[in-house]
């Protein structure tokens, strides 16, 4: 019997951080999406465990940051070991001591949470928003037509189904089947010829306050990081930097030694390279061997198919950028799909996805490769700088950026940059124009005074006003003009907002970047029209 194709607006392939984030964003916009995952369960490992400040802002907007903060912890201090003796502590991220409070940056520090837990929390949020992951279902092929994509899916029992979607998003990781199917080449290479082992395992008697480092271990550096939300540690061990014959592939040369990912092999690596006895090493939950690679897809779009996350770019783990960049891809694409599918924006809006995200991915690859090659885990060579926090990344040269204020000071906030947070310490008055605001999950404001923080009370800061799937217009130190349905508008006079933004009219995109900055209300209709808001 032939089944009729399943119809959906967006088919998302792969339920890693990219697919889950995109599915959450589409669900709150009321866009119908099908999220399929070839594995029978979500990924079980800790690998991408650092959530950068910008990612925390995204998760706050999507409504899962409270859970992320409750489950995670700040980065511990690193502790070097040699000959069974502690040698001294150092910081992987930031300067020693608490981060300096800044009213424009609510979450100044990277937050640690194992990737499997982040994915679980995204999945829980997706369910709250009415979505689901279809597990055990793999995309095996696709065909594109002028008005749709038809994808072939193979389900758990080998059953084949066809899905017809307006758009397809490849969130299927570095080996992306979709990317190959649409013929987008990826250019790149190895960052490091030495293989590495990553694993999560139980360890007795190792304190959980520090991230432990054996920089001069026989066979190569080894790190053990206590994972929040669990009793386990994440192991990272570099291979091929010295003899460790018991783990070398039979007959392999020393610098081609392959890590043994069996539970015994993982425990043996730790016992051989550290002072920890094998009897202290318990269950291995997950293990994986890899060679750090860097690669960038030539294009992020082919017709109705978009590449996002590791399907579009792969990084060295140094600098903790991969998962974070992937989440930002999804966040950039989600609202654009929503504006086209729900608000009638011109499809040209979708071209801006590649134009905005490809240069960012190239930049991030450069940072993580440089950090990796700086090497020297023990010497603090992995130490990260502010560029890894992703707060400074923006779309200043992007196609959706219009800076129309003449004579700006050198250090002025400009269109294209992240719209900073600020306490509402000036006077704030707002209107929400809710009529066409379908799918909004957060509180909205109406009438004369801003109220908008997930429906639970008064807005206290700008991010409360931005939260949700809508576009926001800020009139800073000037009158708020009339706005189309669906656009939230707020007049704010004085306070930190006026100091940081300067006077003017600002269109804040749903993903929190300044689209238009102007003094002239006549610029607004044309700009908002490009987003489907008339
Ligand atoms: C050792 C290691 C350490 C890392 N550390 C960090 C870090 O500290 N910080 C950081 O930000 N990042 C880190 N990363 C990178 C991070 O893990 C990835 O960037 C992130 O997982 C990418 O998410 P994704 O959703 O794009 O892809 P993935 O997580 O790879 O998810 C893709 C999903 O698609 C599914 N899939 C594949 N093919 C199909 C198909 N045909 N049909 C259906 N489903 C399919 C897969 O099963 C998988 O679940 C690390 C990576 C590694 C390997």
XYZ file of C-alpha atoms and ligand atoms in Angstrom:
587
model
C 0.000 0.000 0.000
C 1.380 3.434 -0.858
C 1.028 6.085 1.799
C 0.237 9.681 0.920
C 3.194 11.941 1.779
C 3.210 13.434 5.255
C 2.889 17.208 4.865
C 4.655 19.729 7.009
C 5.939 23.255 6.590
C 9.486 22.571 7.742
C 11.251 19.215 7.925
C 14.133 19.375 10.409
C 16.595 16.489 10.060
C 18.563 15.656 13.210
C 17.698 16.255 16.865
C 21.035 17.553 18.131
C 21.278 21.045 19.650
C 20.651 22.666 16.249
C 17.504 20.724 15.353
C 16.044 20.970 18.852
C 16.633 24.733 19.080
C 15.087 25.307 15.671
C 12.102 23.102 16.491
C 11.478 25.086 19.724
C 11.620 28.388 17.857
C 9.314 27.201 15.067
C 6.850 25.717 17.566
C 6.444 29.021 19.412
C 5.847 30.742 16.057
C 3.023 28.346 15.228
C 4.961 26.902 12.258
C 4.307 23.217 11.660
C 7.572 21.309 11.766
C 8.586 17.676 11.750
C 11.816 16.888 13.616
C 13.265 13.470 12.788
C 16.242 11.766 14.436
C 17.873 8.623 13.131
C 19.007 7.391 16.557
C 16.566 5.666 18.897
C 17.382 8.151 21.681
C 18.920 11.586 22.022
C 22.736 11.804 22.085
C 24.070 10.497 25.440
C 27.485 12.226 25.699
C 28.733 15.382 27.422
C 30.888 16.707 24.568
C 29.711 20.343 24.024
C 29.494 21.300 27.684
C 30.107 25.069 27.621
C 27.150 27.382 27.043
C 28.483 30.799 26.080
C 26.850 34.038 27.339
C 25.089 34.644 24.009
C 23.653 31.113 23.998
C 22.282 31.707 27.495
C 20.487 34.772 26.150
C 18.959 32.653 23.378
C 17.855 30.035 25.884
C 16.302 32.740 28.054
C 14.269 33.924 25.084
C 13.200 30.343 24.309
C 12.121 29.835 27.935
C 14.604 27.226 29.193
C 17.350 29.249 30.852
C 16.041 28.805 34.404
C 16.248 25.029 33.959
C 19.695 25.320 32.319
C 21.010 27.387 35.208
C 19.492 25.048 37.792
C 21.117 22.021 36.164
C 24.577 23.489 35.433
C 27.380 25.378 37.134
C 30.054 27.991 36.411
C 33.357 26.688 35.044
C 35.556 25.246 37.786
C 39.175 26.325 38.163
C 41.754 24.135 36.469
C 44.151 22.191 38.713
C 47.402 20.845 37.280
C 48.866 17.556 38.534
C 52.348 16.087 38.293
C 53.731 12.946 39.942
C 50.553 12.578 41.988
C 50.901 16.074 43.464
C 48.708 19.133 42.794
C 50.755 21.888 41.122
C 48.503 24.952 41.102
C 45.247 26.327 39.827
C 44.466 28.476 36.781
C 41.400 29.779 34.981
C 40.320 28.522 31.574
C 37.799 31.308 31.138
C 37.831 34.934 32.160
C 39.977 36.596 34.751
C 40.187 35.235 38.271
C 37.344 36.356 40.515
C 33.746 37.193 39.749
C 32.886 38.807 36.410
C 32.354 42.566 36.586
C 28.598 43.299 36.629
C 27.433 45.048 33.463
C 23.788 46.086 33.053
C 23.952 45.330 29.328
C 25.145 41.714 29.765
C 22.939 39.676 32.103
C 24.933 36.434 31.811
C 28.611 37.365 31.644
C 30.177 33.922 32.064
C 30.168 30.650 30.187
C 27.968 28.055 31.934
C 28.748 24.369 32.131
C 26.172 21.729 31.315
C 26.791 18.382 29.597
C 25.490 18.393 26.041
C 23.124 15.471 26.691
C 21.470 17.483 29.489
C 21.170 20.612 27.328
C 19.508 18.463 24.676
C 17.172 16.938 27.272
C 16.134 20.420 28.446
C 15.584 21.586 24.862
C 13.489 18.467 24.284
C 11.412 19.177 27.417
C 10.877 22.755 26.260
C 9.878 21.522 22.798
C 7.250 19.262 24.329
C 5.897 22.162 26.411
C 5.542 24.105 23.182
C 3.605 21.245 21.603
C 6.407 19.709 19.523
C 8.059 16.286 19.513
C 11.058 14.390 18.167
C 10.329 11.437 15.897
C 13.092 9.047 16.955
C 14.492 6.136 14.961
C 13.699 7.859 11.688
C 16.426 8.677 9.166
C 16.359 10.757 6.022
C 17.749 8.679 3.168
C 17.173 10.935 0.173
C 15.356 13.971 -1.156
C 14.121 15.694 -4.301
C 13.528 19.387 -4.750
C 10.634 20.972 -6.641
C 9.864 24.656 -7.224
C 7.308 24.724 -4.396
C 8.432 21.926 -2.055
C 11.005 19.369 -0.971
C 10.123 15.675 -0.908
C 12.198 13.630 1.496
C 12.394 9.886 1.927
C 12.403 8.728 5.536
C 13.112 5.263 6.905
C 11.420 4.488 10.210
C 12.298 2.063 13.020
C 10.902 -1.051 11.334
C 12.435 -0.125 8.011
C 9.128 1.401 6.927
C 9.599 4.092 4.275
C 7.573 7.302 4.172
C 7.731 10.406 2.051
C 7.485 13.833 3.624
C 6.524 16.870 1.593
C 7.748 20.126 3.150
C 8.002 23.757 2.086
C 11.551 23.844 3.483
C 14.064 21.347 4.831
C 16.758 22.125 7.385
C 19.802 19.856 7.601
C 20.682 19.694 11.292
C 22.154 16.239 10.804
C 25.700 16.914 11.970
C 29.151 16.819 10.407
C 28.515 13.788 8.205
C 25.274 15.329 6.943
C 23.379 13.071 4.539
C 21.384 16.098 3.404
C 24.473 18.138 2.547
C 25.741 15.303 0.362
C 22.325 14.770 -1.212
C 22.137 18.392 -2.357
C 25.803 18.379 -3.416
C 27.212 21.180 -1.266
C 30.985 20.721 -0.929
C 32.766 21.315 2.356
C 36.299 22.700 2.436
C 38.623 22.204 5.362
C 41.091 19.863 6.901
C 42.558 18.455 10.029
C 43.347 20.882 12.815
C 45.466 18.279 14.515
C 46.621 14.896 13.228
C 46.661 13.530 16.773
C 43.541 11.645 17.774
C 41.770 12.341 21.047
C 39.504 10.382 23.343
C 36.438 11.913 25.022
C 34.420 9.908 27.530
C 32.115 10.255 30.520
C 32.951 8.011 33.458
C 32.437 7.613 37.195
C 35.474 8.210 39.443
C 35.689 7.724 43.212
C 37.749 9.990 45.401
C 38.548 12.799 42.943
C 37.326 16.146 44.187
C 34.626 17.849 42.136
C 35.686 21.445 42.803
C 38.363 21.466 40.100
C 38.852 20.512 36.479
C 41.916 18.263 36.792
C 44.747 18.438 34.259
C 47.734 16.152 33.738
C 49.650 18.185 31.151
C 52.752 15.989 31.153
C 51.067 12.585 31.429
C 52.848 9.731 29.663
C 51.238 9.306 26.244
C 49.777 12.816 26.140
C 47.841 15.371 28.188
C 44.724 14.207 30.012
C 41.894 16.239 31.592
C 39.050 15.203 33.904
C 36.170 17.641 34.367
C 33.407 17.120 36.956
C 30.094 17.269 35.105
C 27.198 19.096 36.758
C 23.866 17.248 36.895
C 25.789 13.985 37.296
C 28.327 12.143 39.434
C 30.512 11.620 36.347
C 33.650 13.282 34.956
C 34.337 14.135 31.334
C 37.656 12.665 30.200
C 39.644 14.309 27.411
C 42.887 12.575 26.471
C 45.190 13.449 23.618
C 46.955 10.610 21.809
C 49.951 10.337 19.551
C 52.196 12.584 21.620
C 54.232 9.866 23.229
C 54.260 6.136 23.713
C 51.235 4.396 25.094
C 51.519 1.095 23.366
C 48.619 -0.549 25.166
C 46.236 1.865 23.468
C 47.890 2.040 20.088
C 46.248 0.352 17.147
C 48.059 -2.907 16.454
C 51.072 -2.200 14.323
C 50.369 1.534 14.181
C 53.086 4.113 14.413
C 53.224 6.083 17.626
C 51.655 9.273 16.326
C 48.894 7.300 14.660
C 47.849 5.598 17.923
C 44.079 5.234 17.993
C 42.290 5.643 21.311
C 40.624 2.532 22.669
C 37.019 3.556 23.357
C 35.999 0.342 25.153
C 35.226 0.808 28.890
C 38.419 -1.096 29.793
C 40.433 1.009 27.364
C 39.044 4.255 28.819
C 39.808 3.185 32.391
C 43.284 1.991 31.369
C 44.065 5.357 29.763
C 43.149 7.187 32.991
C 44.990 4.729 35.238
C 48.144 4.822 33.089
C 48.352 8.583 32.868
C 47.264 9.704 36.341
C 47.796 8.777 39.968
C 44.233 7.398 40.147
C 44.114 3.617 40.731
C 42.034 1.534 38.316
C 39.851 0.492 41.307
C 38.652 4.150 41.586
C 37.434 4.147 37.993
C 33.832 3.086 37.517
C 31.206 2.930 34.848
C 31.894 4.471 31.455
C 28.681 6.060 30.193
C 29.883 7.124 26.769
C 33.173 7.269 24.842
C 34.234 8.558 21.478
C 37.477 8.940 19.570
C 37.982 11.841 17.187
C 40.518 13.917 15.282
C 39.819 17.645 15.498
C 38.792 18.915 12.097
C 37.761 22.248 10.700
C 35.433 22.475 7.747
C 33.046 24.986 6.203
C 30.306 24.293 3.678
C 30.647 26.277 0.448
C 27.001 27.353 0.692
C 24.436 27.180 3.485
C 21.476 26.932 1.123
C 20.507 24.970 -1.953
C 17.019 25.828 -3.133
C 14.620 24.985 -0.308
C 17.263 23.221 1.771
C 19.293 24.985 4.472
C 22.357 23.693 6.297
C 22.732 24.542 9.989
C 25.065 23.589 12.839
C 27.769 20.985 12.290
C 26.195 20.139 8.923
C 27.443 23.566 7.804
C 30.644 23.987 9.838
C 32.876 21.861 12.021
C 35.260 23.116 14.667
C 37.942 21.964 17.024
C 36.443 21.708 20.530
C 38.990 24.334 21.675
C 37.147 27.480 22.683
C 33.783 25.698 23.074
C 32.262 27.156 19.917
C 30.605 24.292 17.987
C 27.391 23.819 19.904
C 27.040 27.532 20.519
C 27.477 28.491 16.873
C 24.979 25.777 15.958
C 22.355 27.169 18.341
C 22.876 30.644 16.842
C 22.355 29.279 13.319
C 19.004 27.849 14.353
C 18.061 31.094 16.085
C 18.909 33.126 12.966
C 16.928 30.862 10.642
C 13.879 30.195 12.838
C 12.423 33.685 12.827
C 13.022 34.150 9.099
C 11.121 30.941 8.308
C 8.409 32.172 10.670
C 8.127 35.557 8.931
C 7.911 33.922 5.484
C 5.503 31.134 6.458
C 3.316 33.037 8.944
C 3.540 36.705 8.005
C 3.922 36.592 4.231
C 7.438 38.039 4.112
C 9.141 37.730 0.739
C 11.199 34.550 0.385
C 14.224 36.781 -0.261
C 14.398 37.180 3.532
C 15.681 33.595 3.652
C 18.709 34.505 1.500
C 19.986 36.544 4.425
C 20.536 33.341 6.452
C 23.629 32.312 4.484
C 24.774 35.904 3.997
C 24.734 36.445 7.766
C 25.808 33.097 9.114
C 28.532 31.978 6.704
C 30.957 34.806 7.576
C 30.295 34.236 11.289
C 31.030 30.520 10.934
C 34.256 31.295 9.057
C 35.295 33.671 11.835
C 34.491 31.152 14.571
C 36.449 28.424 12.758
C 39.437 30.701 12.691
C 39.175 31.364 16.460
C 38.801 27.721 17.465
C 41.602 26.576 15.153
C 43.893 29.261 16.541
C 43.045 28.328 20.136
C 43.624 24.675 19.364
C 47.013 25.331 17.763
C 48.032 27.530 20.698
C 47.915 24.090 22.362
C 49.581 23.442 25.684
C 46.671 22.537 27.958
C 48.939 22.676 30.975
C 50.447 26.008 30.119
C 47.043 27.551 29.803
C 47.264 27.594 26.013
C 43.571 26.732 25.870
C 42.713 29.837 27.861
C 39.832 31.617 26.208
C 39.261 35.263 25.534
C 36.145 37.439 25.208
C 35.727 36.572 21.508
C 34.574 33.089 22.475
C 31.592 34.505 24.385
C 29.877 35.363 21.088
C 28.431 38.615 22.452
C 30.437 40.706 19.997
C 29.325 38.753 16.929
C 26.869 40.626 14.769
C 25.665 41.320 11.273
C 26.986 44.843 10.669
C 27.670 44.123 6.986
C 24.605 41.927 6.510
C 21.765 42.479 4.046
C 19.195 43.193 6.791
C 21.259 45.911 8.455
C 20.419 49.567 7.896
C 22.294 52.189 9.907
C 20.709 55.513 8.973
C 21.980 57.829 11.721
C 24.673 60.157 10.414
C 27.729 61.261 12.372
C 27.859 58.477 14.948
C 30.710 58.426 17.429
C 33.395 55.791 16.856
C 32.232 53.647 19.798
C 28.469 54.105 19.270
C 26.171 51.100 19.167
C 25.320 50.435 15.511
C 22.713 48.584 13.501
C 23.760 44.958 13.035
C 25.088 44.599 16.565
C 23.474 42.578 19.334
C 20.765 44.691 21.003
C 22.156 45.054 24.529
C 20.119 44.514 27.645
C 19.477 47.415 30.045
C 17.478 47.888 33.229
C 14.270 49.852 32.634
C 15.442 52.623 34.910
C 14.222 55.389 32.610
C 10.583 55.959 31.688
C 9.150 53.205 29.527
C 5.821 53.186 27.735
C 4.785 50.561 25.269
C 2.254 49.029 22.997
C 2.102 45.505 21.659
C -0.205 45.537 18.618
C -1.014 41.924 19.343
C -3.611 41.272 16.666
C -1.404 39.280 14.318
C 0.993 37.985 16.933
C 0.282 34.313 16.445
C 2.252 31.803 18.438
C 3.572 34.280 21.001
C 4.514 32.385 24.158
C 5.573 35.262 26.288
C 3.825 38.080 27.991
C 2.868 40.971 25.829
C 2.177 44.524 26.663
C -0.655 46.782 25.781
C -1.805 50.187 26.775
C 0.439 52.799 28.224
C 2.961 50.966 30.379
C 5.339 48.151 29.474
C 4.587 44.841 31.117
C 6.249 41.838 29.650
C 8.150 39.143 31.426
C 6.686 35.842 30.448
C 3.371 37.012 31.750
C 4.535 36.922 35.346
C 4.935 40.581 36.166
C 6.398 43.952 35.321
C 9.167 44.267 32.782
C 12.406 45.151 34.531
C 14.800 45.187 31.655
C 14.912 45.431 27.897
C 15.253 41.684 27.451
C 11.817 41.308 29.074
C 10.446 43.472 26.275
C 12.298 41.580 23.546
C 11.379 38.097 24.806
C 9.059 36.233 22.464
C 8.772 35.712 18.701
C 7.883 39.315 17.851
C 9.788 42.237 16.321
C 10.285 45.160 18.730
C 10.629 48.844 17.922
C 12.356 50.984 20.534
C 11.807 54.720 20.387
C 14.615 56.025 22.572
C 14.209 59.597 23.736
C 11.562 60.300 21.123
C 7.926 59.653 20.158
C 6.845 56.147 19.216
C 5.288 56.163 15.749
C 2.299 53.989 14.761
C 3.329 50.407 14.034
C 1.888 47.501 12.026
C 0.027 44.680 13.785
C 2.352 42.190 15.450
C 5.131 44.674 16.183
C 5.776 45.583 19.819
C 6.726 49.204 20.365
C 8.189 50.916 23.422
C 9.205 54.453 24.101
C 12.075 54.691 26.573
C 13.465 57.956 27.887
C 16.712 58.263 29.791
C 18.359 55.618 31.957
C 20.924 53.082 30.786
C 18.962 52.497 27.551
C 19.382 56.041 26.293
C 23.017 56.095 27.402
C 23.835 52.837 25.573
C 21.578 53.098 22.504
C 21.606 56.855 22.047
C 18.473 58.610 20.809
C 16.695 57.155 17.802
C 14.301 54.550 16.488
C 15.542 50.963 16.599
C 14.073 47.830 15.067
C 15.097 44.882 17.230
C 14.857 41.649 15.285
C 13.310 38.588 16.960
C 16.829 37.158 17.360
C 17.942 40.211 19.331
C 20.012 42.133 16.759
C 19.492 45.735 15.721
C 18.084 45.665 12.199
C 17.375 49.331 11.530
C 18.653 52.349 13.455
C 17.301 55.699 12.328
C 15.997 59.087 13.381
C 13.331 59.139 10.681
C 9.989 57.370 11.310
C 9.477 57.289 7.528
C 12.217 54.593 7.332
C 10.172 52.147 9.387
C 7.401 50.987 6.994
C 9.843 49.963 4.249
C 12.113 48.119 6.648
C 9.303 46.335 8.495
C 7.699 45.470 5.140
C 10.791 43.419 4.252
C 10.013 41.336 7.345
C 6.393 40.860 6.252
C 5.063 43.423 8.741
C 2.742 45.905 7.039
C 34.861 15.919 21.596
C 33.989 17.088 21.321
C 33.948 18.131 22.245
C 33.157 19.244 21.977
N 33.129 20.274 22.885
C 32.378 21.363 22.601
C 32.300 22.453 23.531
O 32.918 22.451 24.588
N 31.501 23.504 23.207
C 30.794 23.543 22.041
O 30.108 24.542 21.789
N 30.831 22.513 21.184
C 31.597 21.434 21.423
N 31.625 20.393 20.550
C 30.844 20.483 19.325
C 29.373 20.130 19.513
O 29.239 18.886 20.135
C 28.710 20.154 18.148
O 29.055 21.356 17.498
C 27.196 20.066 18.245
O 26.791 18.800 18.703
C 26.558 20.319 16.884
O 25.182 20.164 16.979
P 24.316 19.705 15.737
O 22.926 19.602 16.251
O 24.578 20.596 14.581
O 24.890 18.281 15.323
P 24.904 16.929 16.143
O 24.997 17.166 17.601
O 25.932 16.075 15.503
O 23.467 16.310 15.880
C 23.086 15.783 14.623
C 21.962 14.788 14.830
O 21.487 14.373 13.554
C 21.238 12.993 13.580
N 21.289 12.513 12.185
C 22.382 12.357 11.407
N 22.031 11.916 10.170
C 20.680 11.805 10.175
C 19.730 11.408 9.180
N 20.116 11.033 7.945
N 18.420 11.386 9.514
C 18.023 11.767 10.774
N 18.883 12.134 11.737
C 20.198 12.186 11.452
C 22.339 12.447 14.475
O 22.006 11.166 15.000
C 22.429 13.516 15.534
O 21.580 13.270 16.637
C 32.397 19.292 20.784
C 32.437 18.227 19.886
C 33.229 17.138 20.140
C 33.269 16.001 19.153
